[in-house]
Structure formats: C-alpha cells, structure tokens
C-alpha cells in the first residue's frame, strides 16, 4: 500500500540506507571501530551449492560468494579474520543467524517480507538465477508429477512450493541421486538452476525446459550487525556483474573433474574409435581432454547468458564489441535501448511487473534476430544492465530502418498481463554514418541519442499532463 501511494518510497529507502555511499570505499570511524571490537566474522553457508559456495577438497569454503566477500573486505581494507561454517539445513542456518552464533548467511533466497518476519536483513540481490524444469523426454507435467529435491539445495524446494503448489516432493541426498531418480522414473521432475545443469547433466537424454521465473541470491545479516550489513551491501555493486560471471565460471569449471569412466559412459562410440588408433593410455588422455574441453565450453556459455531473459549478457557483449573493433566492418551498426517507466512499474505494480517489461524487451530482440536470420550477416541483442539493452548488427541503412519498424510494430501490438503497454527509448548509430568511428565511439553516439530520445519521451509525457 505504501508503494502504491508513494511510488518512490522503496527507492528512497534504498538510497538512504544502502546505496548512498555504494561507490565509496571509505568506512566511517564508527564502522571500523565496530569491526575491530567485533573481531572474527563468522559466515554460515549452505554447503554443496556449487558454484556459489561449497566446501572444497581442502576442507575450506570456496565459491563465488567467498570471492565476493574476499574482494569486499580487501577493498574496504578490513583486516579482520573471516571463518566459514558449513550447514546442511537452511532452517538451522537461519536459527543460528538469529541467535548470533553466526554473523551472516549465504546464499539466502527469502523475499524482503520473509526476511523481516525472521528479523534478518538482506543485502541487495547479488545474482539472479534463471530456473529450469528437468524431466524425462516426452513425460508431460501434471498434477500427479512427483518432484525430486536435493536436501542440501533449498531453492529447489522453495521454488516448487511457490510455483508448483500441491505437488508431492521426494528428497534425495545428492544431485547424482536426483538425476538418477528422474531418469528411472522414481521422480517425475525437478527444478534446477543452470549451474546444476552444467555440472551434472551434460550428454544426458533428459529434457530441460526454461521457466519464466527466476531466483535471487543474496546475503543475510543479523540486524544487530548493521555495519557488517552496510559493508556487504556495497560489495556486489563494487565488484560488478562481469567479475561475478567470471567467478561463477571458474568455480563451475573447477567443480566438474570427470574421470575417464564418465566419459566412456557418455561417448562410448568415440572412445572405441580412439582405442583402435592408439594405446589405452592415449585413449584415456585424449578422451578426458575432449570431455574437459566440452565441459569448459558449456560453462563458458553459461557465464555469458543473462538468466532472467536468456539473452547474452554484458560479458558476451563486451567480447563481441572487442572482436568488432578488430574487424571494423563497414556495415556495423549499434542500437541502444532503455525501457521507459521501469522504475514506476517496479514501485507501483511490483518487481514481477518490472520483470515482465524486461523479458518482453528481450523477446522483441530475439524476434528481430529470427526475422533477420536469413537476411543479415549478423544481428544479436544483449542485456547489459537492469533495463539496458544493446543490439549489434551488420546492416545497410534500408535494413536498419526495417528492423526499427519491426520493433515499433511489436511494441504497438503488445499488451502484458501486468503492464498495459511498453515504451522503449532508442538510440542508433552506424559506420555508414560515421565511417571513421571506432566501435566504442559508435556505442557512445547511440547511447547519447537514446538519452535524448528518453528526454523527449518524458517531456512529451509531462506536456500531456
């Protein structure tokens, strides 16, 4: 109700309590005194949640969240010891956080409302995961479908109870046991994240179906540890999406070290061919190398995808832009997009409505790619920020105008479940217009034009009032 009558309420709270000094690396004297007096920071974590956090072969915690916290403490020049405590049960983790047995907990999937009821504080979202349903090929989901859940992976159960209410759940001790259960029919389906797929479901005949919704991962802090909360709240923004993606890729790759027996099981025919032309030792070596490379390629693809929309992310965009800098195509063009009114949709209708606009814009770009597949040398859309999208393409002026008109037609014909319409500000630049410009200069020009288009949009909206 507050957000309905005061649209900027949540944004103002975030600005006041979390993001006011998000770019500052300076802690106040009171905050530093708190860390010095408090001493060792104890962080509880849900174990076996690769690549986010888990216990490594050396018995120590490793994963993206640990990399994030190490980075943050170093940036803030905090020389306090940090210890990590593994948990197998989410409720026990939360209980110990409430009782001050630990100072923070990772990763947490609660909403702000749930966190308030539990009397814990949640930092801003660190990473968002797109979710998938895992099932046997040709096996449809219905009300009788039994879902499999790994005991140590709480987001699976949470997601099922929220989006598949009424379905029965069966618990398994490990991801491998869950996969085997779905394969042999002991369970009908499971909800998994893309890293679970990358680690455990390569070369499988199981069916993986993308779901519309996603899960947010964040850090929970005891409210009595407010200086710790403020410090951790800044870490994700300071580290950036690109470093988070790189860390996830690294730990995904580290966690999967398949033996030769696994490779033989999934690539029997190829192993036989290799065995014919070489020795057993050579077979093992070549087979393992081939599989390892494929696994790394799969992890690379995962780290380059935006999990909310399915579009390539900023990491993939920057790589393509760098590649284009070397090619310097004469038909290269850039279009920069920014959704109008996203903040208002989030504040008045909720973040689900905001996500609807973001997913819709991504769908528009995917449609443009499908339309141009046979006609253009290259067209690809990217999600590079919250409501920021970029399309890189090789087109002539006529083709570019046709794509622009197709986008306008899609927007004019769209009506959402939560939003009555969608409006997007656009800025375009091309090498045909600026032949001597670099790729980065074209992006800058397109970005400036987009902001001018957005300014015109809000001026027009104000005049209509």
CSV table of C-alpha atoms in Angstrom, one decimal:
chain,number,residue,atom,x,y,z
A,1,UNK,CA,0.0,0.0,0.0
A,2,UNK,CA,2.9,2.4,0.8
A,3,UNK,CA,4.4,1.7,-2.6
A,4,UNK,CA,1.1,2.3,-4.3
A,5,UNK,CA,0.6,5.7,-2.8
A,6,UNK,CA,4.3,6.8,-2.6
A,7,UNK,CA,5.9,5.3,-5.7
A,8,UNK,CA,9.4,6.4,-4.7
A,9,UNK,CA,9.2,5.0,-1.2
A,10,UNK,CA,11.3,1.9,-1.7
A,11,UNK,CA,13.8,3.7,-4.0
A,12,UNK,CA,14.3,6.4,-1.3
A,13,UNK,CA,14.9,3.8,1.4
A,14,UNK,CA,17.5,2.0,-0.7
A,15,UNK,CA,19.2,5.3,-1.5
A,16,UNK,CA,19.2,6.4,2.1
A,17,UNK,CA,20.3,3.2,3.8
A,18,UNK,CA,22.2,1.1,1.3
A,19,UNK,CA,23.4,2.9,-1.9
A,20,UNK,CA,24.2,6.4,-0.6
A,21,UNK,CA,27.9,5.5,-0.5
A,22,UNK,CA,27.8,2.5,-2.7
A,23,UNK,CA,30.8,3.8,-4.7
A,24,UNK,CA,32.7,4.9,-1.7
A,25,UNK,CA,35.5,2.7,-0.3
A,26,UNK,CA,35.6,4.8,2.9
A,27,UNK,CA,34.2,3.3,6.1
A,28,UNK,CA,33.3,5.6,8.9
A,29,UNK,CA,35.3,5.6,12.1
A,30,UNK,CA,32.3,4.1,13.9
A,31,UNK,CA,32.1,1.3,11.4
A,32,UNK,CA,35.8,0.5,11.6
A,33,UNK,CA,35.5,0.5,15.4
A,34,UNK,CA,32.7,-2.0,15.2
A,35,UNK,CA,34.8,-4.4,13.1
A,36,UNK,CA,37.8,-4.0,15.4
A,37,UNK,CA,35.7,-4.6,18.5
A,38,UNK,CA,33.7,-7.5,17.0
A,39,UNK,CA,36.7,-9.5,15.8
A,40,UNK,CA,36.3,-12.6,13.7
A,41,UNK,CA,33.3,-12.6,11.3
A,42,UNK,CA,31.6,-15.9,11.2
A,43,UNK,CA,29.7,-16.7,8.0
A,44,UNK,CA,27.4,-19.7,7.7
A,45,UNK,CA,26.8,-21.2,4.2
A,46,UNK,CA,24.7,-23.8,2.7
A,47,UNK,CA,27.2,-26.5,1.6
A,48,UNK,CA,27.4,-28.1,-1.8
A,49,UNK,CA,25.9,-25.2,-3.6
A,50,UNK,CA,28.4,-25.1,-6.4
A,51,UNK,CA,29.5,-22.7,-7.8
A,52,UNK,CA,28.0,-20.2,-5.3
A,53,UNK,CA,29.6,-21.7,-2.2
A,54,UNK,CA,30.7,-25.1,-1.1
A,55,UNK,CA,33.4,-27.0,0.8
A,56,UNK,CA,36.4,-27.6,-1.4
A,57,UNK,CA,38.7,-30.7,-1.4
A,58,UNK,CA,41.0,-28.9,1.0
A,59,UNK,CA,38.1,-28.6,3.6
A,60,UNK,CA,37.8,-24.8,3.1
A,61,UNK,CA,34.9,-22.9,1.7
A,62,UNK,CA,35.1,-21.8,-1.9
A,63,UNK,CA,32.8,-20.3,-4.5
A,64,UNK,CA,31.6,-17.0,-5.9
A,65,UNK,CA,30.2,-15.7,-2.6
A,66,UNK,CA,33.5,-16.2,-0.9
A,67,UNK,CA,35.3,-14.5,-3.8
A,68,UNK,CA,32.9,-11.6,-3.4
A,69,UNK,CA,33.4,-11.3,0.3
A,70,UNK,CA,37.2,-11.6,0.0
A,71,UNK,CA,37.1,-8.8,-2.6
A,72,UNK,CA,34.9,-6.6,-0.5
A,73,UNK,CA,37.0,-6.9,2.7
A,74,UNK,CA,40.1,-6.2,0.8
A,75,UNK,CA,38.6,-3.1,-0.9
A,76,UNK,CA,37.4,-1.8,2.4
A,77,UNK,CA,40.9,-2.5,3.9
A,78,UNK,CA,39.4,-4.7,6.7
A,79,UNK,CA,42.0,-6.9,8.2
A,80,UNK,CA,39.6,-8.9,10.4
A,81,UNK,CA,39.6,-12.8,10.2
A,82,UNK,CA,36.6,-14.5,8.5
A,83,UNK,CA,35.6,-18.0,9.2
A,84,UNK,CA,33.1,-20.1,7.2
A,85,UNK,CA,30.7,-22.6,8.8
A,86,UNK,CA,29.0,-25.2,6.5
A,87,UNK,CA,25.4,-26.1,7.0
A,88,UNK,CA,23.2,-28.8,5.5
A,89,UNK,CA,19.9,-27.4,6.8
A,90,UNK,CA,18.6,-24.0,5.8
A,91,UNK,CA,16.4,-23.6,8.9
A,92,UNK,CA,19.3,-24.3,11.2
A,93,UNK,CA,21.4,-21.8,9.3
A,94,UNK,CA,18.7,-19.1,9.8
A,95,UNK,CA,18.2,-20.1,13.5
A,96,UNK,CA,22.0,-19.7,14.2
A,97,UNK,CA,22.0,-16.3,12.5
A,98,UNK,CA,19.1,-15.1,14.6
A,99,UNK,CA,20.8,-16.4,17.8
A,100,UNK,CA,24.1,-14.7,16.9
A,101,UNK,CA,26.0,-17.9,16.5
A,102,UNK,CA,27.0,-16.6,13.1
A,103,UNK,CA,27.1,-13.1,11.8
A,104,UNK,CA,25.9,-13.6,8.2
A,105,UNK,CA,24.5,-16.4,6.0
A,106,UNK,CA,24.9,-17.2,2.3
A,107,UNK,CA,23.2,-17.6,0.0
A,108,UNK,CA,19.6,-16.7,1.0
A,109,UNK,CA,16.5,-16.8,-1.2
A,110,UNK,CA,14.0,-15.1,1.0
A,111,UNK,CA,12.0,-12.0,-0.1
A,112,UNK,CA,12.3,-8.8,2.0
A,113,UNK,CA,8.9,-9.6,3.6
A,114,UNK,CA,10.1,-13.0,4.7
A,115,UNK,CA,13.4,-11.6,6.0
A,116,UNK,CA,11.5,-9.0,8.0
A,117,UNK,CA,9.4,-11.7,9.6
A,118,UNK,CA,12.5,-13.6,10.5
A,119,UNK,CA,14.2,-10.5,11.8
A,120,UNK,CA,17.1,-10.6,9.5
A,121,UNK,CA,18.5,-8.1,7.0
A,122,UNK,CA,19.0,-8.9,3.3
A,123,UNK,CA,21.6,-7.2,1.2
A,124,UNK,CA,20.7,-6.1,-2.4
A,125,UNK,CA,20.5,-9.0,-4.8
A,126,UNK,CA,23.9,-10.4,-5.7
A,127,UNK,CA,23.0,-12.7,-8.6
A,128,UNK,CA,19.7,-13.8,-10.3
A,129,UNK,CA,19.3,-17.3,-11.5
A,130,UNK,CA,17.0,-18.5,-14.2
A,131,UNK,CA,15.3,-21.8,-13.3
A,132,UNK,CA,14.6,-24.9,-15.3
A,133,UNK,CA,12.4,-28.0,-15.1
A,134,UNK,CA,14.3,-31.3,-15.5
A,135,UNK,CA,12.2,-34.2,-16.7
A,136,UNK,CA,12.3,-37.3,-19.0
A,137,UNK,CA,11.8,-36.7,-22.7
A,138,UNK,CA,8.2,-36.9,-23.6
A,139,UNK,CA,7.0,-37.0,-20.0
A,140,UNK,CA,4.4,-34.2,-19.5
A,141,UNK,CA,3.9,-32.4,-16.2
A,142,UNK,CA,0.6,-32.8,-14.5
A,143,UNK,CA,-0.9,-32.6,-11.0
A,144,UNK,CA,0.4,-36.1,-10.1
A,145,UNK,CA,4.0,-35.3,-11.1
A,146,UNK,CA,6.4,-36.1,-8.2
A,147,UNK,CA,9.2,-33.5,-7.8
A,148,UNK,CA,12.7,-34.5,-6.7
A,149,UNK,CA,14.7,-32.3,-4.4
A,150,UNK,CA,18.2,-32.4,-3.1
A,151,UNK,CA,18.1,-31.9,0.7
A,152,UNK,CA,21.1,-29.5,0.7
A,153,UNK,CA,19.6,-27.3,-2.1
A,154,UNK,CA,16.8,-25.3,-0.5
A,155,UNK,CA,15.9,-23.2,-3.6
A,156,UNK,CA,14.7,-26.3,-5.3
A,157,UNK,CA,12.0,-27.0,-2.7
A,158,UNK,CA,11.2,-23.3,-2.3
A,159,UNK,CA,10.6,-22.9,-6.0
A,160,UNK,CA,8.4,-26.0,-6.3
A,161,UNK,CA,6.2,-25.0,-3.3
A,162,UNK,CA,5.8,-21.5,-4.7
A,163,UNK,CA,5.2,-22.2,-8.4
A,164,UNK,CA,4.0,-25.9,-8.4
A,165,UNK,CA,1.8,-25.9,-5.3
A,166,UNK,CA,0.1,-29.2,-4.4
A,167,UNK,CA,2.8,-31.3,-6.0
A,168,UNK,CA,4.4,-34.0,-3.8
A,169,UNK,CA,8.1,-33.8,-3.1
A,170,UNK,CA,10.6,-36.6,-2.6
A,171,UNK,CA,14.1,-35.8,-1.0
A,172,UNK,CA,17.4,-37.1,-2.2
A,173,UNK,CA,20.9,-36.9,-0.7
A,174,UNK,CA,22.8,-35.7,-3.7
A,175,UNK,CA,22.4,-34.2,-7.2
A,176,UNK,CA,23.5,-37.5,-8.7
A,177,UNK,CA,20.8,-39.4,-6.9
A,178,UNK,CA,18.2,-36.8,-8.0
A,179,UNK,CA,19.2,-37.2,-11.7
A,180,UNK,CA,19.1,-41.0,-11.4
A,181,UNK,CA,15.6,-40.8,-9.9
A,182,UNK,CA,14.3,-38.6,-12.7
A,183,UNK,CA,15.9,-41.0,-15.3
A,184,UNK,CA,14.5,-44.2,-13.9
A,185,UNK,CA,11.0,-42.8,-13.0
A,186,UNK,CA,11.3,-42.6,-9.2
A,187,UNK,CA,10.5,-38.9,-9.6
A,188,UNK,CA,8.8,-37.2,-12.5
A,189,UNK,CA,10.7,-33.9,-12.5
A,190,UNK,CA,13.0,-31.5,-10.6
A,191,UNK,CA,13.6,-27.8,-10.6
A,192,UNK,CA,17.3,-26.9,-11.2
A,193,UNK,CA,19.5,-23.9,-12.0
A,194,UNK,CA,21.8,-23.5,-15.0
A,195,UNK,CA,24.9,-24.4,-13.0
A,196,UNK,CA,23.3,-27.6,-11.8
A,197,UNK,CA,22.7,-28.4,-15.5
A,198,UNK,CA,26.3,-27.5,-16.4
A,199,UNK,CA,27.8,-29.7,-13.6
A,200,UNK,CA,25.6,-32.7,-13.7
A,201,UNK,CA,23.5,-33.0,-16.9
A,202,UNK,CA,26.0,-32.9,-19.7
A,203,UNK,CA,25.4,-35.5,-22.5
A,204,UNK,CA,22.1,-36.6,-20.9
A,205,UNK,CA,18.9,-37.6,-22.6
A,206,UNK,CA,16.9,-35.7,-20.0
A,207,UNK,CA,14.7,-32.8,-21.1
A,208,UNK,CA,15.4,-29.3,-19.7
A,209,UNK,CA,12.7,-26.7,-20.0
A,210,UNK,CA,13.2,-23.0,-19.2
A,211,UNK,CA,10.8,-21.4,-16.8
A,212,UNK,CA,9.6,-17.8,-16.8
A,213,UNK,CA,10.6,-17.0,-13.2
A,214,UNK,CA,14.0,-16.8,-11.5
A,215,UNK,CA,15.6,-16.9,-8.1
A,216,UNK,CA,17.5,-14.1,-6.4
A,217,UNK,CA,20.5,-14.9,-4.3
A,218,UNK,CA,21.6,-12.6,-1.6
A,219,UNK,CA,23.4,-12.3,1.8
A,220,UNK,CA,21.5,-12.3,5.2
A,221,UNK,CA,22.9,-10.4,8.1
A,222,UNK,CA,21.8,-10.2,11.8
A,223,UNK,CA,20.3,-6.7,12.2
A,224,UNK,CA,22.5,-6.1,15.3
A,225,UNK,CA,25.5,-6.2,12.9
A,226,UNK,CA,24.4,-3.1,10.9
A,227,UNK,CA,28.0,-2.0,10.0
A,228,UNK,CA,28.5,-5.5,8.5
A,229,UNK,CA,25.2,-5.2,6.6
A,230,UNK,CA,26.1,-1.9,5.1
A,231,UNK,CA,29.6,-3.1,4.1
A,232,UNK,CA,28.3,-6.3,2.5
A,233,UNK,CA,25.5,-4.4,0.7
A,234,UNK,CA,28.1,-2.4,-1.3
A,235,UNK,CA,30.2,-5.4,-2.3
A,236,UNK,CA,28.1,-6.7,-5.3
A,237,UNK,CA,27.9,-3.3,-7.0
A,238,UNK,CA,31.6,-2.6,-6.4
A,239,UNK,CA,32.7,-6.0,-7.8
A,240,UNK,CA,30.3,-5.8,-10.8
A,241,UNK,CA,28.4,-8.3,-12.9
A,242,UNK,CA,31.4,-9.2,-15.1
A,243,UNK,CA,33.5,-10.3,-12.2
A,244,UNK,CA,30.6,-12.3,-10.7
A,245,UNK,CA,30.2,-14.1,-14.0
A,246,UNK,CA,33.9,-14.9,-14.2
A,247,UNK,CA,33.9,-16.2,-10.7
A,248,UNK,CA,30.9,-18.4,-11.4
A,249,UNK,CA,32.6,-19.8,-14.5
A,250,UNK,CA,35.8,-20.5,-12.6
A,251,UNK,CA,34.1,-22.5,-9.8
A,252,UNK,CA,31.8,-24.3,-12.2
A,253,UNK,CA,34.8,-25.4,-14.2
A,254,UNK,CA,36.8,-26.4,-11.0
A,255,UNK,CA,33.9,-28.4,-9.6
A,256,UNK,CA,33.5,-30.7,-12.5
A,257,UNK,CA,36.5,-33.0,-13.0
A,258,UNK,CA,35.1,-36.0,-14.8
A,259,UNK,CA,37.1,-39.2,-14.8
A,260,UNK,CA,37.6,-41.3,-17.9
A,261,UNK,CA,34.9,-43.8,-16.8
A,262,UNK,CA,32.3,-41.0,-17.0
A,263,UNK,CA,33.5,-40.0,-20.5
A,264,UNK,CA,33.3,-43.7,-21.7
A,265,UNK,CA,29.7,-44.0,-20.4
A,266,UNK,CA,28.5,-41.0,-22.4
A,267,UNK,CA,30.8,-41.3,-25.5
A,268,UNK,CA,31.3,-45.0,-26.0
A,269,UNK,CA,31.5,-45.0,-29.7
A,270,UNK,CA,34.1,-42.3,-29.9
A,271,UNK,CA,36.2,-44.0,-27.3
A,272,UNK,CA,36.2,-47.2,-29.4
A,273,UNK,CA,37.4,-45.3,-32.4
A,274,UNK,CA,40.2,-43.7,-30.4
A,275,UNK,CA,41.1,-47.1,-28.9
A,276,UNK,CA,41.5,-48.6,-32.4
A,277,UNK,CA,44.1,-46.0,-33.4
A,278,UNK,CA,46.0,-45.6,-30.2
A,279,UNK,CA,47.0,-47.2,-26.9
A,280,UNK,CA,44.9,-47.4,-23.8
A,281,UNK,CA,46.9,-44.6,-22.2
A,282,UNK,CA,46.4,-42.4,-25.2
A,283,UNK,CA,42.7,-43.2,-25.2
A,284,UNK,CA,42.3,-42.1,-21.6
A,285,UNK,CA,44.3,-38.9,-22.2
A,286,UNK,CA,42.5,-37.9,-25.4
A,287,UNK,CA,39.1,-38.8,-24.1
A,288,UNK,CA,39.5,-36.9,-20.9
A,289,UNK,CA,40.8,-33.8,-22.7
A,290,UNK,CA,37.9,-33.8,-25.2
A,291,UNK,CA,35.3,-34.1,-22.5
A,292,UNK,CA,37.0,-31.5,-20.3
A,293,UNK,CA,37.1,-29.0,-23.2
A,294,UNK,CA,33.4,-29.6,-23.9
A,295,UNK,CA,32.6,-29.1,-20.3
A,296,UNK,CA,34.6,-25.8,-20.2
A,297,UNK,CA,32.8,-24.6,-23.4
A,298,UNK,CA,29.4,-25.4,-21.7
A,299,UNK,CA,30.5,-23.4,-18.6
A,300,UNK,CA,31.7,-20.5,-20.8
A,301,UNK,CA,28.2,-20.4,-22.5
A,302,UNK,CA,26.5,-20.4,-19.1
A,303,UNK,CA,28.7,-17.5,-17.9
A,304,UNK,CA,27.7,-15.4,-20.9
A,305,UNK,CA,23.9,-15.7,-20.6
A,306,UNK,CA,21.6,-13.4,-18.7
A,307,UNK,CA,19.5,-15.8,-16.7
A,308,UNK,CA,16.4,-13.6,-16.5
A,309,UNK,CA,16.0,-13.1,-20.2
A,310,UNK,CA,18.1,-15.8,-21.9
A,311,UNK,CA,19.9,-13.1,-23.9
A,312,UNK,CA,23.7,-12.9,-24.0
A,313,UNK,CA,24.9,-10.7,-21.1
A,314,UNK,CA,27.4,-7.8,-20.7
A,315,UNK,CA,30.3,-10.2,-20.7
A,316,UNK,CA,29.3,-11.6,-24.1
A,317,UNK,CA,28.6,-8.1,-25.4
A,318,UNK,CA,32.0,-6.7,-24.5
A,319,UNK,CA,33.7,-9.7,-26.1
A,320,UNK,CA,31.7,-9.2,-29.3
A,321,UNK,CA,32.5,-5.4,-29.3
A,322,UNK,CA,36.2,-6.1,-28.9
A,323,UNK,CA,36.0,-8.6,-31.8
A,324,UNK,CA,34.3,-6.0,-34.0
A,325,UNK,CA,37.0,-3.4,-33.1
A,326,UNK,CA,39.5,-5.7,-35.0
A,327,UNK,CA,37.2,-6.5,-37.9
A,328,UNK,CA,36.0,-2.9,-38.4
A,329,UNK,CA,33.0,-3.8,-40.7
A,330,UNK,CA,31.7,-1.1,-42.9
A,331,UNK,CA,28.1,-2.2,-42.2
A,332,UNK,CA,28.5,-2.3,-38.4
A,333,UNK,CA,25.7,-0.6,-36.5
A,334,UNK,CA,24.7,-0.2,-32.8
A,335,UNK,CA,21.3,0.2,-31.3
A,336,UNK,CA,21.0,1.1,-27.6
A,337,UNK,CA,17.6,0.6,-25.8
A,338,UNK,CA,16.3,1.6,-22.4
A,339,UNK,CA,12.8,0.7,-21.1
A,340,UNK,CA,10.7,3.8,-20.2
A,341,UNK,CA,8.9,3.7,-16.9
A,342,UNK,CA,10.5,0.6,-15.5
A,343,UNK,CA,11.0,2.2,-12.0
A,344,UNK,CA,7.4,3.2,-11.9
A,345,UNK,CA,6.3,-0.3,-12.8
A,346,UNK,CA,8.5,-1.8,-10.1
A,347,UNK,CA,7.3,0.7,-7.5
A,348,UNK,CA,3.6,0.7,-8.2
A,349,UNK,CA,3.0,-2.9,-9.6
A,350,UNK,CA,5.9,-4.8,-8.1
A,351,UNK,CA,9.1,-6.3,-9.4
A,352,UNK,CA,7.2,-9.0,-11.2
A,353,UNK,CA,5.7,-6.3,-13.4
A,354,UNK,CA,9.2,-4.8,-14.0
A,355,UNK,CA,10.5,-8.3,-14.9
A,356,UNK,CA,7.6,-8.6,-17.4
A,357,UNK,CA,8.9,-5.5,-19.2
A,358,UNK,CA,12.5,-6.7,-19.2
A,359,UNK,CA,11.6,-10.1,-20.5
A,360,UNK,CA,9.3,-8.6,-23.2
A,361,UNK,CA,12.1,-6.3,-24.5
A,362,UNK,CA,14.4,-9.4,-24.7
A,363,UNK,CA,11.7,-11.3,-26.6
A,364,UNK,CA,11.4,-8.4,-29.1
A,365,UNK,CA,15.2,-8.6,-29.7
A,366,UNK,CA,15.0,-12.4,-30.1
A,367,UNK,CA,12.2,-11.9,-32.6
A,368,UNK,CA,14.3,-9.4,-34.6
A,369,UNK,CA,17.1,-11.9,-34.7
A,370,UNK,CA,14.8,-14.6,-36.0
A,371,UNK,CA,13.4,-12.3,-38.7
A,372,UNK,CA,16.9,-11.3,-39.9
A,373,UNK,CA,18.5,-14.7,-39.7
A,374,UNK,CA,18.3,-15.3,-43.5
A,375,UNK,CA,18.8,-11.7,-44.5
A,376,UNK,CA,21.6,-10.2,-42.4
A,377,UNK,CA,25.3,-11.3,-41.8
A,378,UNK,CA,24.9,-10.7,-38.1
A,379,UNK,CA,22.3,-9.4,-35.6
A,380,UNK,CA,22.4,-10.0,-31.8
A,381,UNK,CA,20.7,-8.4,-28.8
A,382,UNK,CA,22.3,-8.2,-25.4
A,383,UNK,CA,21.1,-7.3,-21.9
A,384,UNK,CA,23.9,-5.2,-20.5
A,385,UNK,CA,22.2,-3.8,-17.4
A,386,UNK,CA,18.9,-3.6,-15.4
A,387,UNK,CA,16.7,-2.2,-18.2
A,388,UNK,CA,19.5,-1.5,-20.7
A,389,UNK,CA,19.8,-3.5,-23.9
A,390,UNK,CA,22.1,-3.2,-26.9
A,391,UNK,CA,21.8,-4.7,-30.4
A,392,UNK,CA,25.0,-5.2,-32.5
A,393,UNK,CA,24.4,-5.8,-36.2
A,394,UNK,CA,25.7,-5.6,-39.7
A,395,UNK,CA,23.1,-3.9,-41.9
A,396,UNK,CA,22.7,-1.3,-44.6
A,397,UNK,CA,20.5,1.7,-44.0
A,398,UNK,CA,17.4,0.2,-45.5
A,399,UNK,CA,17.7,-3.0,-43.4
A,400,UNK,CA,18.2,-0.9,-40.3
A,401,UNK,CA,15.0,1.1,-40.9
A,402,UNK,CA,13.1,-2.2,-41.5
A,403,UNK,CA,14.3,-3.6,-38.2
A,404,UNK,CA,13.4,-0.3,-36.4
A,405,UNK,CA,9.8,-0.5,-37.9
A,406,UNK,CA,9.5,-4.2,-36.9
A,407,UNK,CA,10.4,-3.2,-33.3
A,408,UNK,CA,7.8,-0.4,-33.3
A,409,UNK,CA,5.2,-2.8,-34.6
A,410,UNK,CA,6.0,-5.3,-31.8
A,411,UNK,CA,5.7,-2.6,-29.1
A,412,UNK,CA,2.4,-1.2,-30.5
A,413,UNK,CA,0.8,-4.7,-30.7
A,414,UNK,CA,1.9,-5.8,-27.2
A,415,UNK,CA,-0.3,-5.9,-24.0
A,416,UNK,CA,1.1,-7.6,-20.9
A,417,UNK,CA,-0.5,-9.4,-18.0
A,418,UNK,CA,0.6,-6.7,-15.6
A,419,UNK,CA,1.5,-3.8,-17.8
A,420,UNK,CA,-0.9,-2.3,-20.3
A,421,UNK,CA,1.9,-1.3,-22.8
A,422,UNK,CA,5.6,-1.0,-23.2
A,423,UNK,CA,7.7,2.0,-24.3
A,424,UNK,CA,11.4,2.0,-25.1
A,425,UNK,CA,13.8,4.8,-25.8
A,426,UNK,CA,16.2,4.0,-28.7
A,427,UNK,CA,19.5,5.4,-30.0
A,428,UNK,CA,21.1,4.2,-33.2
A,429,UNK,CA,24.5,4.8,-34.9
A,430,UNK,CA,26.2,3.2,-37.8
A,431,UNK,CA,29.6,3.1,-39.5
A,432,UNK,CA,27.9,4.2,-42.8
A,433,UNK,CA,27.0,7.5,-40.9
A,434,UNK,CA,30.4,7.7,-39.1
A,435,UNK,CA,32.9,5.9,-41.2
A,436,UNK,CA,36.0,6.7,-39.2
A,437,UNK,CA,34.5,5.9,-35.8
A,438,UNK,CA,35.6,3.0,-33.6
A,439,UNK,CA,33.0,0.5,-32.3
A,440,UNK,CA,33.1,2.1,-28.8
A,441,UNK,CA,32.6,5.6,-30.3
A,442,UNK,CA,29.5,4.3,-32.2
A,443,UNK,CA,28.2,2.9,-28.9
A,444,UNK,CA,28.7,6.3,-27.2
A,445,UNK,CA,26.9,8.1,-30.0
A,446,UNK,CA,24.0,5.6,-29.9
A,447,UNK,CA,23.9,5.9,-26.1
A,448,UNK,CA,23.7,9.8,-26.3
A,449,UNK,CA,20.9,9.5,-28.9
A,450,UNK,CA,19.0,7.1,-26.7
A,451,UNK,CA,19.2,9.5,-23.7
A,452,UNK,CA,17.9,12.3,-26.0
A,453,UNK,CA,15.0,10.1,-27.0
A,454,UNK,CA,14.3,9.3,-23.4
A,455,UNK,CA,14.3,13.0,-22.5
A,456,UNK,CA,11.9,13.7,-25.3
A,457,UNK,CA,9.6,10.9,-24.1
A,458,UNK,CA,9.4,12.3,-20.6
A,459,UNK,CA,8.9,15.9,-21.9
A,460,UNK,CA,6.0,14.7,-24.0
A,461,UNK,CA,4.5,12.8,-21.1
A,462,UNK,CA,4.8,15.9,-18.9
A,463,UNK,CA,3.1,18.1,-21.5
A,464,UNK,CA,0.2,15.6,-21.8
A,465,UNK,CA,-0.4,16.1,-18.1
